[in-house]
Short mmCIF file of C-alpha atoms in Angstrom, two decimals:
data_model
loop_
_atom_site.label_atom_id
_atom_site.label_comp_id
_atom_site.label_asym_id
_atom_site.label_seq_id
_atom_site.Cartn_x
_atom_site.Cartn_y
_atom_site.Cartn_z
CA UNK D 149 0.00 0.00 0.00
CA UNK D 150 1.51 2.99 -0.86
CA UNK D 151 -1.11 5.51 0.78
CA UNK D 152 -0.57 7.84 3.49
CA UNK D 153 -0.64 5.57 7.17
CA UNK D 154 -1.22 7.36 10.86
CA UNK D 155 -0.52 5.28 13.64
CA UNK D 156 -2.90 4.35 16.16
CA UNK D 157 -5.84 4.89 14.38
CA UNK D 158 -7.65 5.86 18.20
CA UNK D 159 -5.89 6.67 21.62
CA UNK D 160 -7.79 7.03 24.77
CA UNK D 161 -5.94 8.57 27.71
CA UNK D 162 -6.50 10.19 31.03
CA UNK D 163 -5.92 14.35 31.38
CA UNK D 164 -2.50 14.96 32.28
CA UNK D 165 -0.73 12.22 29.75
CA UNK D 166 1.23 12.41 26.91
CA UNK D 167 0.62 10.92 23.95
CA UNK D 168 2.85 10.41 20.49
CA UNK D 169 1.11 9.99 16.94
CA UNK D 170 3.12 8.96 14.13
CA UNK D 171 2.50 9.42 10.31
CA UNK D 172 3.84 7.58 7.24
CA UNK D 173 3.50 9.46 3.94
CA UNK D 174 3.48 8.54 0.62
CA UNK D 175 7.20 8.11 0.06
CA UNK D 176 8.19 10.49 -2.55
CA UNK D 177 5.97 13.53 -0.74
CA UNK D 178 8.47 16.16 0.32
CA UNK D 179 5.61 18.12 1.98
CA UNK D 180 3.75 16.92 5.07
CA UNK D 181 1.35 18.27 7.26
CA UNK D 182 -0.46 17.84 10.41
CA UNK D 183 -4.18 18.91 10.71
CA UNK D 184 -7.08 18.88 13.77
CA UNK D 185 -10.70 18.62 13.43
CA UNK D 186 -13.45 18.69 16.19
CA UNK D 187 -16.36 17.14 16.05
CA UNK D 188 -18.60 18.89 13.25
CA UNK D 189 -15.94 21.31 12.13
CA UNK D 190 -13.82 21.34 9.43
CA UNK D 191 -9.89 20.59 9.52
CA UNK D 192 -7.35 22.98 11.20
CA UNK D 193 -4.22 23.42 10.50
CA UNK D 194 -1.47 22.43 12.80
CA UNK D 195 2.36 22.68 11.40
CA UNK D 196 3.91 21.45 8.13
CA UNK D 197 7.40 20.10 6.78
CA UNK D 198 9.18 19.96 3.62
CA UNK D 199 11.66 17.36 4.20
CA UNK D 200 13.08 17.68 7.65
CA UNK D 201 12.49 21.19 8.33
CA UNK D 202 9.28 22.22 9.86
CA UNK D 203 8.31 25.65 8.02
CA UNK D 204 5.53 26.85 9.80
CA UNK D 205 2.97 26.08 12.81
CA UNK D 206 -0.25 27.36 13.73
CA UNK D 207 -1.13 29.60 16.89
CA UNK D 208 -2.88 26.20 17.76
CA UNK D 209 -0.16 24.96 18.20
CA UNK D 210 0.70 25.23 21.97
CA UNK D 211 3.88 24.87 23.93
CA UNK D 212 2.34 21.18 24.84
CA UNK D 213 2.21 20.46 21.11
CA UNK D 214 5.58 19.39 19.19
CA UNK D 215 6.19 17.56 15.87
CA UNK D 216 8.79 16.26 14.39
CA UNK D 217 10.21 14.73 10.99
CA UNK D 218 14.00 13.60 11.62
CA UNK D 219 14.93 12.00 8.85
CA UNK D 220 12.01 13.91 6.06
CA UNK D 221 10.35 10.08 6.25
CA UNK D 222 8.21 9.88 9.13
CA UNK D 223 6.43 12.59 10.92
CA UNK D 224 5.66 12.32 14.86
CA UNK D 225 3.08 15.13 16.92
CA UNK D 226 3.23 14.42 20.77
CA UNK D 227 1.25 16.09 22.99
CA UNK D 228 2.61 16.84 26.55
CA UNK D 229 -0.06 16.75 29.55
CA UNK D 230 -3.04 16.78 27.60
CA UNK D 231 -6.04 18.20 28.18
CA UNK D 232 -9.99 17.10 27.47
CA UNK D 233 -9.77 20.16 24.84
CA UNK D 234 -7.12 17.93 22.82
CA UNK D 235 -9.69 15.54 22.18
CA UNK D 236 -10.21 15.64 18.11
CA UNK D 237 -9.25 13.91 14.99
CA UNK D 238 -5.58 14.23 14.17
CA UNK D 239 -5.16 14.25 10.49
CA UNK D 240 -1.63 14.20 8.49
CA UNK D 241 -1.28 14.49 4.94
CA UNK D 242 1.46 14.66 2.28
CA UNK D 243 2.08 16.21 -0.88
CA UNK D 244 4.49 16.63 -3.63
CA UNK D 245 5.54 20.47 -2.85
CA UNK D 246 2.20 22.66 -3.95
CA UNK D 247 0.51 20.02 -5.02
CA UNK D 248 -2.05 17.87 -4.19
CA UNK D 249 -2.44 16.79 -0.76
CA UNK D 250 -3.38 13.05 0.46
CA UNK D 251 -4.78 12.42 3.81
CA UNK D 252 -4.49 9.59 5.98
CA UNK D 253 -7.16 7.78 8.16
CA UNK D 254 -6.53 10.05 10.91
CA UNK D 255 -5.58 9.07 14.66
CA UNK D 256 -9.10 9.84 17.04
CA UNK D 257 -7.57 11.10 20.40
CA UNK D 258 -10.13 10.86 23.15
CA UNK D 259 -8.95 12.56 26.51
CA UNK D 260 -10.70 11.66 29.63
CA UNK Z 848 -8.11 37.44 7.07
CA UNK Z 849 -7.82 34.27 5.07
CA UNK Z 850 -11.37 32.59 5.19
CA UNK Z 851 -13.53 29.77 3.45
CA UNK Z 852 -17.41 29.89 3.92
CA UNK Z 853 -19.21 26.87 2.56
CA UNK Z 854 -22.96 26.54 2.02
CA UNK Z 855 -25.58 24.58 2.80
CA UNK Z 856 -24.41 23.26 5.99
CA UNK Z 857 -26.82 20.54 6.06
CA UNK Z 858 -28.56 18.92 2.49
CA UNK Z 859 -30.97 16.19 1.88
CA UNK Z 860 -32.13 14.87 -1.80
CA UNK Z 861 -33.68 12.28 -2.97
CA UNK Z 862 -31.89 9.30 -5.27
CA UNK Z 863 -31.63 11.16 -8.56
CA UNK Z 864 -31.62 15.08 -8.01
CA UNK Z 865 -28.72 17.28 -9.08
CA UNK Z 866 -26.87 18.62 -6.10
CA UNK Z 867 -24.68 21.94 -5.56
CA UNK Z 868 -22.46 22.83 -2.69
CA UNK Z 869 -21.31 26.23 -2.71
CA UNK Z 870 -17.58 27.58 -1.42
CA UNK Z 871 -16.89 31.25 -1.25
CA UNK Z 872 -13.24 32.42 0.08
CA UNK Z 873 -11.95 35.58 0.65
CA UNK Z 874 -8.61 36.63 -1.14
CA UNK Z 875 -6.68 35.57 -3.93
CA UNK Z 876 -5.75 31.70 -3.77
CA UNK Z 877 -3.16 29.76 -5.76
CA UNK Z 878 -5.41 26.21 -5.70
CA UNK Z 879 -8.72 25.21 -4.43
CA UNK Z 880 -9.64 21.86 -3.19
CA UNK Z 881 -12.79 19.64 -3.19
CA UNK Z 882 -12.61 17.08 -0.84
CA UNK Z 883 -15.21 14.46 0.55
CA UNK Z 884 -15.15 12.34 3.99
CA UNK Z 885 -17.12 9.67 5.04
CA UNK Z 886 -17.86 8.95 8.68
CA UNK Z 887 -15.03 7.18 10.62
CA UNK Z 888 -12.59 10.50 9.61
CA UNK Z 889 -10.89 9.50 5.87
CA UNK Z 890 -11.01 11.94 4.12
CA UNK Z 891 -10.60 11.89 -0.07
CA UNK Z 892 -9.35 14.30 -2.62
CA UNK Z 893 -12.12 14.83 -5.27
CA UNK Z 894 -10.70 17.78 -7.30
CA UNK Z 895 -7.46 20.32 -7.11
CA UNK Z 896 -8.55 23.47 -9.45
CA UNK Z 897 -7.22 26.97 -9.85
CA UNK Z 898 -9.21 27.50 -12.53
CA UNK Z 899 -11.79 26.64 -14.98
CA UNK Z 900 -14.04 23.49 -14.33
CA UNK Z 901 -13.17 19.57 -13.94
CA UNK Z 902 -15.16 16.63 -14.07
CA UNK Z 903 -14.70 13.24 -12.34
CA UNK Z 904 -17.82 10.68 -13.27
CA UNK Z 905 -20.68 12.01 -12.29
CA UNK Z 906 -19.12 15.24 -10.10
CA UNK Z 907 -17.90 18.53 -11.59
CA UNK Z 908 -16.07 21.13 -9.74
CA UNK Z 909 -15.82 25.07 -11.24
CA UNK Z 910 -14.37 28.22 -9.83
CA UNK Z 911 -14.41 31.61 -11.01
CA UNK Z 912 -11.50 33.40 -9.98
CA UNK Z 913 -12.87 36.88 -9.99
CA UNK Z 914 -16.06 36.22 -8.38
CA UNK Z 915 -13.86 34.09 -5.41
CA UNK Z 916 -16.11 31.09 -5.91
CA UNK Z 917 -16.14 27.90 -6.19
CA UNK Z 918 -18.92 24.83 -7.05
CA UNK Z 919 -19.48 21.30 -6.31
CA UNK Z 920 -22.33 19.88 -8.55
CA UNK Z 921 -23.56 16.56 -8.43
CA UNK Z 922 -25.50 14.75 -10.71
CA UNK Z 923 -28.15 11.97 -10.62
CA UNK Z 924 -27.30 11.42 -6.92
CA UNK Z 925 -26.78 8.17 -5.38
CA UNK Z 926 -27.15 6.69 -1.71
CA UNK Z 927 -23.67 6.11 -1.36
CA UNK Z 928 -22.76 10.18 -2.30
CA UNK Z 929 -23.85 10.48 1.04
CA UNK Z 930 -20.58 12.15 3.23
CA UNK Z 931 -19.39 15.71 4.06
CA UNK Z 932 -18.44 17.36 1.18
CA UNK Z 933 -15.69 20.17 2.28
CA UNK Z 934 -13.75 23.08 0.35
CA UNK Z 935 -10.38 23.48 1.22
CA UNK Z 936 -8.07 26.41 -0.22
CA UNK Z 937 -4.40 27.53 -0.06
CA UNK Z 938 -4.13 31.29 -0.23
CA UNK Z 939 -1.44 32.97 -2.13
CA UNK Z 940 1.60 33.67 -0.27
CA UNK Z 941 0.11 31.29 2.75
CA UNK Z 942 2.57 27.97 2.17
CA UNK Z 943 1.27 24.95 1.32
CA UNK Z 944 -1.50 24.62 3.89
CA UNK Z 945 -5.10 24.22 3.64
CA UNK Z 946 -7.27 26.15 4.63
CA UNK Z 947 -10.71 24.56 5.11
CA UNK Z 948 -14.42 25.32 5.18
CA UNK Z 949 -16.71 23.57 7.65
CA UNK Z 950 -18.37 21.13 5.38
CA UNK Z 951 -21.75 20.49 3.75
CA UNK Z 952 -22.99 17.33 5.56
CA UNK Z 953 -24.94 15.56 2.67
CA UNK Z 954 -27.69 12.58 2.85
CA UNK Z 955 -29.18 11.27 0.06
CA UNK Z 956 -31.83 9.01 0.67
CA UNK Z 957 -33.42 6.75 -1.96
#
């Protein structure tokens, strides 16, 4: 399968934990990004990399929140000490640079 | 301020009727996306346009540039159409990202 893959596809944790999501693109997509949607709401955006360097994150984005993408492969968000406001579906997709982007299943955090 | 409005929020139609979903965004853009999810979260790529109009089966996707608009049309609509339909754009000068609308939640019924 040569789609975009987000690893676990659910999480359920207690306030206060942290968690790590990890994200396989499509292997020839320089370009990957991380996205959050709440229930009933469309898709925010989170942070992005092209390659290894991350070039921009949102004002979402809090101090709790980092991301990662060592090698320009596989991407990783971890979320320090979460919170029941974290709860959402955490969405990554890749691209070849401006183009298309492809999604992945998603990873649905649930924070108790 | 960069912003995507979508409308309806909410359509029904019956098995057969031709369907629009309209996406209006705010400043100049460099690509507009159409995209469709299904519930359980995946989320699919229907059309990339910056221009002009595209057609995939039975959906077609136009924008008009000058007008900052963008359609989704459907036609002879089926059961399994049924999903959120949502407009995504990336404004010039923005990156890559996406910047999305907040879906049009659609149920055909037959």
């Amino acid at each position: 399968d040569t789609g975009v893959s987000q690893d676990p596809r659910h999480k359920i944790t207690k306030r206060g934990q942290n968690v790590t999501f990890r994200c396989d693109p499509i292997s020839e997509h320089n370009r990957l990004y991380w996205y959050r949607q709440t229930l009933g709401q469309g898709p925010e955006f989170l942070t992005y990399f092209q390659n290894e360097a991350q070039l921009e994150k949102s004002r979402l984005l809090s101090d709790r929140f980092s991301a990662e993408r060592p090698k320009g492969s596989f991407s990783t968000l971890e979320i320090q000490r979460t919170e029941q406001g974290d709860s959402a579906m955490y969405l990554c997709a890749s691209s070849p640079q401006g183009n298309e982007q492809f999604f992945g299943p998603g990873t649905r955090l649930t924070v108790l | 301020k960069n912003e995507v409005e979508q409308s309806p929020q909410n359509l029904t139609a019956q098995e057969g009727e031709f369907i629009t979903i309209n996406c209006s965004y705010s400043v100049g853009i460099s690509a507009l996306h159409w995209l469709q999810q299904h519930p359980g979260g995946g989320i699919v790529s229907l059309f990339m346009l910056s221009s002009g109009k595209k057609k995939h089966g039975r959906l077609i996707a136009t924008i008009n540039i000058q007008e900052k608009h963008s359609s989704l049309h459907i036609t002879a609509s089926h059961p399994r159409d049924s999903a959120v339909y949502i407009c995504a754009v990336r404004f010039l000068g923005d990156g890559g990202k996406l910047i999305f609308g907040t879906g049009t939640r659609l149920q055909v019924f037959p």
